[in-house]
Short mmCIF file of C-alpha atoms in Angstrom, two decimals:
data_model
loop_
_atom_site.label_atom_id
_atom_site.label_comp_id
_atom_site.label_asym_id
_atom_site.label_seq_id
_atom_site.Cartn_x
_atom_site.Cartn_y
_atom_site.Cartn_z
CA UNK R 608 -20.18 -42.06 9.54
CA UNK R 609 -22.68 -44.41 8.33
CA UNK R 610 -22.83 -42.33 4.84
CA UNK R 611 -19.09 -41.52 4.47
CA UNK R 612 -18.67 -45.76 4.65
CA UNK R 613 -21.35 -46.61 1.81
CA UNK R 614 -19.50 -43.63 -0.58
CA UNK R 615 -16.17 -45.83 -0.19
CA UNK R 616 -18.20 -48.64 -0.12
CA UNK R 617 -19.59 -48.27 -3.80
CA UNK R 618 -17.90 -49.35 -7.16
CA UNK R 619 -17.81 -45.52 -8.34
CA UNK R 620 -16.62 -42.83 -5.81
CA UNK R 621 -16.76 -39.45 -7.01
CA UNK R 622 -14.94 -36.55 -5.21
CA UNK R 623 -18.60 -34.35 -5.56
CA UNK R 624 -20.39 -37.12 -3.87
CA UNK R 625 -18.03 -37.74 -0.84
CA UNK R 626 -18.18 -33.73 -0.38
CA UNK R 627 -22.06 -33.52 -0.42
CA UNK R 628 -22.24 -36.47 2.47
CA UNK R 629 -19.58 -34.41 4.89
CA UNK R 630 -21.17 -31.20 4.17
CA UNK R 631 -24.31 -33.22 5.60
CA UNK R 632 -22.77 -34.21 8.33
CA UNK R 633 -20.60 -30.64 9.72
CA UNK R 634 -21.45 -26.91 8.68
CA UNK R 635 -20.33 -25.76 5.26
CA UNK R 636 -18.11 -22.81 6.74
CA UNK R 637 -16.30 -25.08 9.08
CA UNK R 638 -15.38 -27.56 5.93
CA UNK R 639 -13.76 -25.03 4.53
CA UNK R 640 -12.07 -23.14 7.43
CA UNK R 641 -12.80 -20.37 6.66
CA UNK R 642 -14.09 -19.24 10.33
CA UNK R 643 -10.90 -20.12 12.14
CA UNK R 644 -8.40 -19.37 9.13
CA UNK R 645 -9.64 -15.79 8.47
CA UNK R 646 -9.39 -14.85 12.27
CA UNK R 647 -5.55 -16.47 12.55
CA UNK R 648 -4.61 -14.83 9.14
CA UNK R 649 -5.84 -10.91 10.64
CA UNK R 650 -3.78 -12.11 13.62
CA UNK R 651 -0.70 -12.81 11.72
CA UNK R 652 -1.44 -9.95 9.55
CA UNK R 653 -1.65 -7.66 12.87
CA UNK R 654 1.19 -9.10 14.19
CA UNK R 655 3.46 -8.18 10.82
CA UNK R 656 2.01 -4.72 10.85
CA UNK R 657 3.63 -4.05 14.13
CA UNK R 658 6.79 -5.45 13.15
CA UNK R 659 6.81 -3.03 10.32
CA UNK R 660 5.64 -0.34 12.49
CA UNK R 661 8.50 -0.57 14.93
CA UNK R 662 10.79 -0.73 11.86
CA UNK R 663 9.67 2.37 10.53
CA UNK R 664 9.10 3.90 13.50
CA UNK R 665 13.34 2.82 14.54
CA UNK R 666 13.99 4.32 11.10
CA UNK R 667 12.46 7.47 11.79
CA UNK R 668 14.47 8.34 14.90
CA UNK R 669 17.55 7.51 13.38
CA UNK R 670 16.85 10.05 10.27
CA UNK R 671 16.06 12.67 13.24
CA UNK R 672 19.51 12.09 14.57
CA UNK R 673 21.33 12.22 11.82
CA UNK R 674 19.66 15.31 9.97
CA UNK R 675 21.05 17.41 12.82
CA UNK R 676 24.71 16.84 11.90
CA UNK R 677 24.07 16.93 7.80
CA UNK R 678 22.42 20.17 8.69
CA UNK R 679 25.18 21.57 10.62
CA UNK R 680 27.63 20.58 8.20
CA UNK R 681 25.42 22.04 5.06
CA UNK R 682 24.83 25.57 6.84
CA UNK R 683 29.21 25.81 7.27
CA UNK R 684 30.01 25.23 3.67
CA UNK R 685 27.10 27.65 2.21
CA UNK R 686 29.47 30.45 2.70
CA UNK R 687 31.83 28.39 0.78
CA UNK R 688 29.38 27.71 -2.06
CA UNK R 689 28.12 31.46 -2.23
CA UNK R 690 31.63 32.52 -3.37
CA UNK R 691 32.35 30.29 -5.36
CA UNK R 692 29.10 31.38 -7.27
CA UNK R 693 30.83 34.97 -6.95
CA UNK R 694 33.95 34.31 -8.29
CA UNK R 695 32.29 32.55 -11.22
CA UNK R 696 29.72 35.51 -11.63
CA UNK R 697 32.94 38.10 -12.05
CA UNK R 698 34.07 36.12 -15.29
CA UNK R 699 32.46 37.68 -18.05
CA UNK R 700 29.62 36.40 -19.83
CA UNK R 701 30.29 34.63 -23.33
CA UNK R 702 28.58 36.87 -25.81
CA UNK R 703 25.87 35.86 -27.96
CA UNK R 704 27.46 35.03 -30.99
CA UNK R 705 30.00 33.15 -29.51
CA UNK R 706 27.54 31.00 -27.90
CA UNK R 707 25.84 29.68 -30.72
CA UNK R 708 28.73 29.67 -32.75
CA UNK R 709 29.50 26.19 -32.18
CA UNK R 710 27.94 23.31 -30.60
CA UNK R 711 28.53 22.74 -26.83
CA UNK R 712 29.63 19.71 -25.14
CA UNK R 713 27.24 18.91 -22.27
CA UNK R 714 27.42 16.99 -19.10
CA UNK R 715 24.91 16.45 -16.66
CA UNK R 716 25.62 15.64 -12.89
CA UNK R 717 22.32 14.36 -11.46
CA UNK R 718 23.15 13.79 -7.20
CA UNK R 719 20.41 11.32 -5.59
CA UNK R 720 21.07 8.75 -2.99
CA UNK R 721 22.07 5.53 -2.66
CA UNK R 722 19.00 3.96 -0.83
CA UNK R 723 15.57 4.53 -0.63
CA UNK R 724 12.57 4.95 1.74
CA UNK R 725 13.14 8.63 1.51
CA UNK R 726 10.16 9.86 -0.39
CA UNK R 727 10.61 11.65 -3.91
CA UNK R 728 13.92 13.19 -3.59
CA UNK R 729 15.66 10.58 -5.94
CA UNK R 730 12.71 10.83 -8.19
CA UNK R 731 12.96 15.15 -8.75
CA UNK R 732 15.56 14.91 -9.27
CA UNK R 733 15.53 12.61 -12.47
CA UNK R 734 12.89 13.86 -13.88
CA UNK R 735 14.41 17.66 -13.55
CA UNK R 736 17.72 15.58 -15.68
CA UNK R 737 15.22 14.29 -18.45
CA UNK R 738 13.68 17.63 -19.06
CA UNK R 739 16.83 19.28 -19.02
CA UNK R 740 18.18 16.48 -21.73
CA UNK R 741 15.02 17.12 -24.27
CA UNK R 742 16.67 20.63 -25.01
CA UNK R 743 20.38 19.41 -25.03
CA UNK R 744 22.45 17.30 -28.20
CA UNK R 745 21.86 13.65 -28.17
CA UNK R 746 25.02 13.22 -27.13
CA UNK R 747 25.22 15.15 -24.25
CA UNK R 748 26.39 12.51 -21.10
CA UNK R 749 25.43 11.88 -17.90
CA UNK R 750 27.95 10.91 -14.85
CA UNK R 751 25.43 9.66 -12.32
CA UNK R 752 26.17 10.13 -8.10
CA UNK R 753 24.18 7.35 -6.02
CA UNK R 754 22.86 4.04 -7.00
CA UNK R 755 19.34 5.10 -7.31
CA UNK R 756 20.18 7.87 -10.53
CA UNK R 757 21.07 4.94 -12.28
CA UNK R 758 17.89 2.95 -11.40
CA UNK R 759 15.73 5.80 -12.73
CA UNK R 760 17.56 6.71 -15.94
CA UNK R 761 18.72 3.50 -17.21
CA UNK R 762 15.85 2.54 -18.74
CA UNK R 763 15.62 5.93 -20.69
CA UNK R 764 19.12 7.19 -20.63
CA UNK R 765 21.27 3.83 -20.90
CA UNK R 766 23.49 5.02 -23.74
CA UNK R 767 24.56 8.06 -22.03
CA UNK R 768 25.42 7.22 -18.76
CA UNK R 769 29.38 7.28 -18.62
CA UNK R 770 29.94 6.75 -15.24
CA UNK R 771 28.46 5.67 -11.59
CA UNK R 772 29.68 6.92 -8.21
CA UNK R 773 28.29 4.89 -5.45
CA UNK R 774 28.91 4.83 -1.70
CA UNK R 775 29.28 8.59 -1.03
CA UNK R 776 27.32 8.68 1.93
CA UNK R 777 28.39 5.77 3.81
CA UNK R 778 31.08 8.06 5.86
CA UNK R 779 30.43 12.17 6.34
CA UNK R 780 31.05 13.97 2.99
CA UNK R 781 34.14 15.88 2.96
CA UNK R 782 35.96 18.18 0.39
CA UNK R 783 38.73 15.39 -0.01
CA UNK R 784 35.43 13.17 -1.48
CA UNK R 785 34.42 15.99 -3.75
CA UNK R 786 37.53 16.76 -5.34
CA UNK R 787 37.73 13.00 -5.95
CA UNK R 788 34.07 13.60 -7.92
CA UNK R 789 35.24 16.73 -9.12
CA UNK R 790 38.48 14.84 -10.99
CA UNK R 791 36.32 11.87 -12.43
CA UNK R 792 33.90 14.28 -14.11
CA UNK R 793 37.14 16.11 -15.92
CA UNK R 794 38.25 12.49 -16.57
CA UNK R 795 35.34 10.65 -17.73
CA UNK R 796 34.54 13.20 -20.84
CA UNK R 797 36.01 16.39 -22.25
CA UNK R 798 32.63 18.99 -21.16
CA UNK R 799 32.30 22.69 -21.97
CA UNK R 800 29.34 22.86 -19.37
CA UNK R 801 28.96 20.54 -16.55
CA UNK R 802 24.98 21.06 -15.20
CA UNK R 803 24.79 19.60 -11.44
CA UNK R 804 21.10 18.75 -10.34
CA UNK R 805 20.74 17.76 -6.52
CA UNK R 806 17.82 18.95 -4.12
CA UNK R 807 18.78 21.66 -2.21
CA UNK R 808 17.34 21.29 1.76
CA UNK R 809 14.67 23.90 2.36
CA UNK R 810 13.30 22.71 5.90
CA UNK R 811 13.07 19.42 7.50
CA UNK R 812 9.58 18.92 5.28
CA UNK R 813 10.39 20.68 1.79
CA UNK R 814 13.03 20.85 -0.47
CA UNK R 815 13.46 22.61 -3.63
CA UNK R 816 15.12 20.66 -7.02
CA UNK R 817 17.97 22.95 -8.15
CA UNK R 818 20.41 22.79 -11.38
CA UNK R 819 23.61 24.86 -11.14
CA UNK R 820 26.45 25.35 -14.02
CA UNK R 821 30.01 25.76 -14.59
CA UNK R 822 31.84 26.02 -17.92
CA UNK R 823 35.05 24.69 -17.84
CA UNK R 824 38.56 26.56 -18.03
CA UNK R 825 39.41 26.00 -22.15
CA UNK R 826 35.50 27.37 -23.12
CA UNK R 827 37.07 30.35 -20.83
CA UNK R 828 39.98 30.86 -21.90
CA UNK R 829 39.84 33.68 -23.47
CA UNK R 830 37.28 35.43 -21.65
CA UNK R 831 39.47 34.72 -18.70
CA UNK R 832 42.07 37.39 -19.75
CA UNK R 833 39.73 40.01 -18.24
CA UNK R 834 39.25 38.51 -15.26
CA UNK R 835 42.91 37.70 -14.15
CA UNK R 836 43.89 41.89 -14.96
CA UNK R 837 42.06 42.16 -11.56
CA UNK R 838 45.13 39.94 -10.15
CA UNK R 839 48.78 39.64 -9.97
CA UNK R 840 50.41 36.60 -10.96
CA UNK R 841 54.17 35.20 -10.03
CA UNK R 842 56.85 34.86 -12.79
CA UNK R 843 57.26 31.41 -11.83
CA UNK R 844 53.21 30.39 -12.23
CA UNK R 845 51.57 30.10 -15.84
CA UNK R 846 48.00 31.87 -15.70
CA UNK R 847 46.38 29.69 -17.94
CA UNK R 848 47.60 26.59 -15.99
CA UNK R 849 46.34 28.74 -12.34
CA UNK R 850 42.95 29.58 -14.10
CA UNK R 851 42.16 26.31 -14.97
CA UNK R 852 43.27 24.87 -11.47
CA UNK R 853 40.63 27.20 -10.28
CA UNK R 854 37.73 25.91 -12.57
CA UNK R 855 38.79 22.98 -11.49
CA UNK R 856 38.21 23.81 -7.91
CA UNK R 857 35.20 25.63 -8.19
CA UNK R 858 33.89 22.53 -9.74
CA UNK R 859 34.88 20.88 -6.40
CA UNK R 860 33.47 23.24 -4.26
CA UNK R 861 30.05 23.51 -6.21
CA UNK R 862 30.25 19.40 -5.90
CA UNK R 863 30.98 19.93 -2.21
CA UNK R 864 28.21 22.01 -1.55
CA UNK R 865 25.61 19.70 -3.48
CA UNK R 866 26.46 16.64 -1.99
CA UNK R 867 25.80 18.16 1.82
CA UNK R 868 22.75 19.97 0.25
CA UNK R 869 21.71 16.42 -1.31
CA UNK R 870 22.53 14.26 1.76
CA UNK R 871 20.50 16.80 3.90
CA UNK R 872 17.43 16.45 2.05
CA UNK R 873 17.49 13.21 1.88
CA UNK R 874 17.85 12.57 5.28
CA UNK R 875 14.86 15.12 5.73
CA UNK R 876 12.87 13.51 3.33
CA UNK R 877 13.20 9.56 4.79
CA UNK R 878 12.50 10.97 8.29
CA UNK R 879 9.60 12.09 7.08
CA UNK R 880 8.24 8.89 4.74
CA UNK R 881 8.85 7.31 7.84
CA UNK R 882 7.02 9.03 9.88
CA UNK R 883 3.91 8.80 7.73
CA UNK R 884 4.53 4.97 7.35
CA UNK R 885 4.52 4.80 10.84
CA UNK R 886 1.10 6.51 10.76
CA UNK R 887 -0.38 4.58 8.38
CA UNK R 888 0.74 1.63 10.23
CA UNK R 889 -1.42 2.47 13.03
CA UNK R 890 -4.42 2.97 10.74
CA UNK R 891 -3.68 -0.34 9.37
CA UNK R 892 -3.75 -1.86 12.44
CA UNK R 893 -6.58 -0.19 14.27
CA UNK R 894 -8.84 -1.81 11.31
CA UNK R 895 -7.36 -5.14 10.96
CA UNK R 896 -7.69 -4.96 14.86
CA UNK R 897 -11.65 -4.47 14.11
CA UNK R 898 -11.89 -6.52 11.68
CA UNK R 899 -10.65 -9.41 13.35
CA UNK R 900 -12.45 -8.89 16.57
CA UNK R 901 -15.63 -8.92 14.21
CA UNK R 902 -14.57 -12.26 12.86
CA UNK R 903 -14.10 -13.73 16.21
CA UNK R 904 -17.29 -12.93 17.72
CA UNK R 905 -19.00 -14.04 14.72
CA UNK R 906 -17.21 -17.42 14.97
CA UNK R 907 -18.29 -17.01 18.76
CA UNK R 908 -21.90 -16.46 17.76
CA UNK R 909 -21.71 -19.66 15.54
CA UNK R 910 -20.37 -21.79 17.78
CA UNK R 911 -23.23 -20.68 20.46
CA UNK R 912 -26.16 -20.95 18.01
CA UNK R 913 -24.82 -24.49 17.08
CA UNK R 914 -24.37 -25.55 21.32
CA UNK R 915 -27.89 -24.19 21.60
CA UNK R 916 -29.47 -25.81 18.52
CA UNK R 917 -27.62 -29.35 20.06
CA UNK R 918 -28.79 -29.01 23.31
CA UNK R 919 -32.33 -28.60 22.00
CA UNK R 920 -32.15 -31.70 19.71
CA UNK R 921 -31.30 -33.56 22.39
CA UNK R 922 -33.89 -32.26 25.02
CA UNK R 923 -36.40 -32.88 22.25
CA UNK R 924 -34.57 -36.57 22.18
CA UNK R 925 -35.43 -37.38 25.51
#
């Protein structure tokens, strides 16, 4: 005390100097804190890691419960999906030369979600749209479902982004929702070939990154003529006007089918990024747990090294 009164005491009082008499007078670690703070920050930090762990852990139970009914609901409209595909397959092919006559309008349909925390389904899926648009025109366009397509390929693919459905998954997906999708693609842009890319659900811990097209009804047109000779047709209805309601619900169904197989894997996938968060929480935790234990007893060795060293001073005092 004695010393920390003649620093203040003299004309010129220098921050190093008033340090070098306190660390005199207490132990170096215990001026800084860094005994006590490092065992209260592992305890805060412990204490957060459980918060996130029951999080994550809350998360993962709720994926588990809902994956049951997005899996129900994507095994009844496969059978709708696989004949679409047929019906499709019976039109005839467009021959060679008629192919690379001209140059095709594109549109891509990347389906991702519209949160996160569900491992790498979002990111397949844009990365399967950028490799598809290295061998396309520059002008082909995108019309983006779920907020996190956007996120991905904005920074690459800002120009060609038309349009941004959000909020499908916030209620169960039904046809009614699809067709909705199905008439904003026809709106947004005038396509010959609309490519969809979604992740189609494998099993609850794999999925598979799919791209599926459909040309629409005036690149068919003619090539249509074949396939409605299978068919009769009523005075009163126009083929061309029938066929091209048909593209336009095949489009619909294939849309249909993608979103459930989309929302499926996704729902997989979080349940399990959860589940290894939740994992890795409890590593986490199990070391910080050992690591602050260390730092207390070593704090508890200090202190009883320094109650010993006192008591012998003073027995040596007497």
């Amino acid at each position: 005390m004695l010393g920390i009164r003649s620093v203040f005491a003299s004309p010129v009082v220098g921050v190093s100097a008033l340090r070098s008499v306190i660390a005199q007078k207490l132990p170096e670690a215990v001026v800084r804190g860094e005994r006590n703070a490092s065992v209260k920050q592992l305890r805060l930090r412990v204490a957060s890691v459980k918060s996130i762990q029951r999080i994550t852990k809350t998360m993962k139970m709720v994926a588990a419960a809902k994956l049951k009914g997005f899996q129900t609901r994507m095994v009844e409209a496969r059978p709708l999906g696989d004949r679409i595909n047929y019906i499709v397959s019976q039109i005839p092919p467009a021959a060679e030369g008629e192919a690379t006559a001209k140059e095709l309008k594109h549109i891509l349909v990347p389906i991702t979600s519209d949160r996160g925390l569900c491992g790498g389904v979002n990111g397949a899926v844009a990365k399967q749209v950028k490799a598809l648009s290295v061998d396309l025109p520059k002008e082909t366009d995108i019309f983006v479902v779920g907020n996190k397509g956007e996120t991905l390929l904005k920074r690459t693919h800002a120009s060609s982004i038309k349009r941004l459905v959000s909020d499908c998954y916030k209620s169960p997906t039904s046809f009614a929702l699809a067709s909705e999708i199905a008439e904003e693609i026809a709106a947004t842009t005038k396509y010959d070939k609309a490519t969809i890319i979604f992740n189609q659900f494998k099993s609850a811990i794999a999925y598979n990154t799919l791209s599926q097209e459909i040309e629409s009804a005036d690149l068919m047109i003619e090539r249509m003529a074949a396939f409605s000779e299978k068919y009769e047709f009523d005075d009163e209805f126009c083929e061309n006007t029938w066929m091209a309601d048909m593209m336009q619900f095949c489009l619909a169904s294939k849309v249909y089918s993608c979103l459930l197989e989309a929302a499926t894997s996704e729902t997989s996938a979080r349940m399990q990024a959860m589940e290894n968060a939740t994992k890795n929480c409890g590593e986490m935790i199990t070391k910080l747990t050992l690591q602050m234990n260390k730092a207390r007893q070593a704090v508890i060795t200090a202190e009883l090294g320094e109650i010993v060293s006192g008591a012998a001073a003073v027995s040596e005092g007497k």
